[in-house]
Amino acid sequence: PQGIGSPSVYHAVIVIFLEFFAWGLLTAPTLVVLHETFPKHTFLMNGLIQGVKGLLSFLSAPLIGALSDVWGRKSFLLLTVFFTCAPIPLMKISPWWYFAVISVSGVFAVTFSVVFAYVADITQEHERSMAYGLVSATFAASLVTSPAIGAYLGRVYGDSLVVVLATAIALLDICFILVAVPESLPEKMRPASWGAPISWEQADPFASLKKVGQDSIVLLICITVFLSYLPEAGQYSSFFLYLRQIMGFSSESVAAFIAVLGILSIIAQTIVLSLLMRSIGNKNTILLGLGFQILQLAWYGFGSEPWMMWAAGAVAAMSSITFPAVSALVSRTADADQQGVVQGMITGIRGLCNGLGPALYGFIFYIFHVELNELPMPETPPGGSVATQYHLQQNSIIPGPPFLFGACSVLLALLVALFIPEHTNLNVRSSNWKKHCGSHGHPHSPQAPGEAKEPLLQDTNV
């Protein structure tokens, strides 16, 4: 009887939208607080904070998934949303506690994983890709408007109002889960008590990585994903700070950049991706996406003017087609009972990159002495004279050394991807996995056994 109506994808979509809309409002205030809290080694500390959060999420996501398979999704949706949003009110109370709680919140900050499990419970196999795409598009849509709204409210009314508004939206999300979201896991699938055993094999975060070397094609795909997503994860953790304080972007310019990039990415991952898949094939689409990513990272690395960042951002939207194309290749070539296993390996690699990438980028900024002397004024003159003057003071030939490292990493990924065959049959030996799925599978959902037991490894490509 709990919840409103029967479980649907729209319940999951609203949960994701509210959570990331709240965080999107804080984009501009977070950059300012980060610099004020760590004025000496801003990029290094930002990388360490995001790196710790990413590694903790990588380690805890499979365990939370195993627990939700036994005890139901709703309670874990509530848990993950609460801990993901818990740091928000601390931004104005205590910045040090704010960043400390962000790091530790990685243990529970895996909302996307539980949401994808929720969607897997209530959709047929042929509907699942569309449902996952809707959830991912909702994430992008929440970030199209919220940073701009937060920047505007912060300039007019102050950052305190933005933090209060973000906290209120987070509380609304928690109340929505409590009142409106029905449980997606059928009652007969849940045990009578909370002491029921779980599968520790599924809870092992390294279980999927251990199977990587069992098939040469899977190994090539995973190396490609690792080398291409490592710089992407690092870029997401530090790029908006880089725009704000090294390139001299105002808060409004950063918000507009996020909005434009989000809209272009949605177009690239829907219309452009489908056209490319039909015209040049799956493998060539992956290679093209990697080529765009190399160009984008090199442009970020050498660019010293704001217009260069805008141009490279348009290229970045095109590079976002890579991971959907990789997922499609795996989905098309793997056997039905191998889908969850192979997709889980790829997402496990990405989870590892979410921890390593931010720390690596912060460390490279630190090595090359890319530090901040003072925060540029929000009112940057047209033409970016503040940024230009800053670079002249820095005497830096390469403004963004981590981005050039990322370009080299993606170039290696491109060379590895050349050896991936267009048509193959992936065969990963996982007898224990199949045995486990056979004894604990969900009879209510006619999906592949691997996919039924690996819903939490179907992560987002954010």
JSON list of C-alpha atoms in Angstrom, two decimals, residues 217-218 221-222 225 277 282 286 323-336 338-346 420 422 424-426 428 458:
[
{"chain": "A", "resi": 217, "resn": "ILE", "atom": "CA", "xyz": [37.92, -8.84, -26.66]},
{"chain": "A", "resi": 218, "resn": "VAL", "atom": "CA", "xyz": [36.56, -7.93, -23.24]},
{"chain": "A", "resi": 221, "resn": "ILE", "atom": "CA", "xyz": [37.07, -3.00, -24.48]},
{"chain": "A", "resi": 222, "resn": "CYS", "atom": "CA", "xyz": [37.86, -2.53, -20.78]},
{"chain": "A", "resi": 225, "resn": "VAL", "atom": "CA", "xyz": [37.05, 2.39, -21.36]},
{"chain": "A", "resi": 277, "resn": "MET", "atom": "CA", "xyz": [25.40, 3.95, -35.72]},
{"chain": "A", "resi": 282, "resn": "ASN", "atom": "CA", "xyz": [29.33, 0.69, -34.11]},
{"chain": "A", "resi": 286, "resn": "ILE", "atom": "CA", "xyz": [33.49, 4.61, -30.97]},
{"chain": "A", "resi": 323, "resn": "PHE", "atom": "CA", "xyz": [30.33, 5.29, -23.94]},
{"chain": "A", "resi": 324, "resn": "PRO", "atom": "CA", "xyz": [26.79, 4.70, -25.30]},
{"chain": "A", "resi": 325, "resn": "ALA", "atom": "CA", "xyz": [28.43, 3.26, -28.42]},
{"chain": "A", "resi": 326, "resn": "VAL", "atom": "CA", "xyz": [30.63, 0.96, -26.30]},
{"chain": "A", "resi": 327, "resn": "SER", "atom": "CA", "xyz": [27.60, -0.20, -24.30]},
{"chain": "A", "resi": 328, "resn": "ALA", "atom": "CA", "xyz": [25.71, -0.88, -27.53]},
{"chain": "A", "resi": 329, "resn": "LEU", "atom": "CA", "xyz": [28.64, -2.89, -28.92]},
{"chain": "A", "resi": 330, "resn": "VAL", "atom": "CA", "xyz": [28.77, -5.04, -25.80]},
{"chain": "A", "resi": 331, "resn": "SER", "atom": "CA", "xyz": [24.99, -5.44, -25.68]},
{"chain": "A", "resi": 332, "resn": "ARG", "atom": "CA", "xyz": [24.88, -6.50, -29.34]},
{"chain": "A", "resi": 333, "resn": "THR", "atom": "CA", "xyz": [27.75, -8.97, -29.23]},
{"chain": "A", "resi": 334, "resn": "ALA", "atom": "CA", "xyz": [27.43, -10.59, -25.79]},
{"chain": "A", "resi": 335, "resn": "ASP", "atom": "CA", "xyz": [25.23, -13.62, -25.18]},
{"chain": "A", "resi": 336, "resn": "ALA", "atom": "CA", "xyz": [21.92, -13.05, -23.43]},
{"chain": "A", "resi": 338, "resn": "GLN", "atom": "CA", "xyz": [26.39, -12.54, -20.30]},
{"chain": "A", "resi": 339, "resn": "GLN", "atom": "CA", "xyz": [24.86, -9.07, -20.57]},
{"chain": "A", "resi": 340, "resn": "GLY", "atom": "CA", "xyz": [24.99, -8.18, -16.89]},
{"chain": "A", "resi": 341, "resn": "VAL", "atom": "CA", "xyz": [28.45, -9.66, -16.41]},
{"chain": "A", "resi": 342, "resn": "VAL", "atom": "CA", "xyz": [30.12, -7.76, -19.26]},
{"chain": "A", "resi": 343, "resn": "GLN", "atom": "CA", "xyz": [28.26, -4.50, -18.66]},
{"chain": "A", "resi": 344, "resn": "GLY", "atom": "CA", "xyz": [29.18, -4.85, -15.00]},
{"chain": "A", "resi": 345, "resn": "MET", "atom": "CA", "xyz": [32.86, -5.09, -15.87]},
{"chain": "A", "resi": 346, "resn": "ILE", "atom": "CA", "xyz": [32.72, -1.91, -17.95]},
{"chain": "A", "resi": 420, "resn": "ILE", "atom": "CA", "xyz": [38.33, -4.39, -31.33]},
{"chain": "A", "resi": 422, "resn": "GLU", "atom": "CA", "xyz": [33.19, -5.00, -35.29]},
{"chain": "A", "resi": 424, "resn": "THR", "atom": "CA", "xyz": [32.34, -10.80, -32.23]},
{"chain": "A", "resi": 425, "resn": "ASN", "atom": "CA", "xyz": [30.87, -13.11, -29.61]},
{"chain": "A", "resi": 426, "resn": "LEU", "atom": "CA", "xyz": [31.95, -12.27, -26.09]},
{"chain": "A", "resi": 428, "resn": "VAL", "atom": "CA", "xyz": [33.15, -14.67, -20.26]},
{"chain": "A", "resi": 458, "resn": "GLN", "atom": "CA", "xyz": [24.38, -0.35, -14.93]}
]
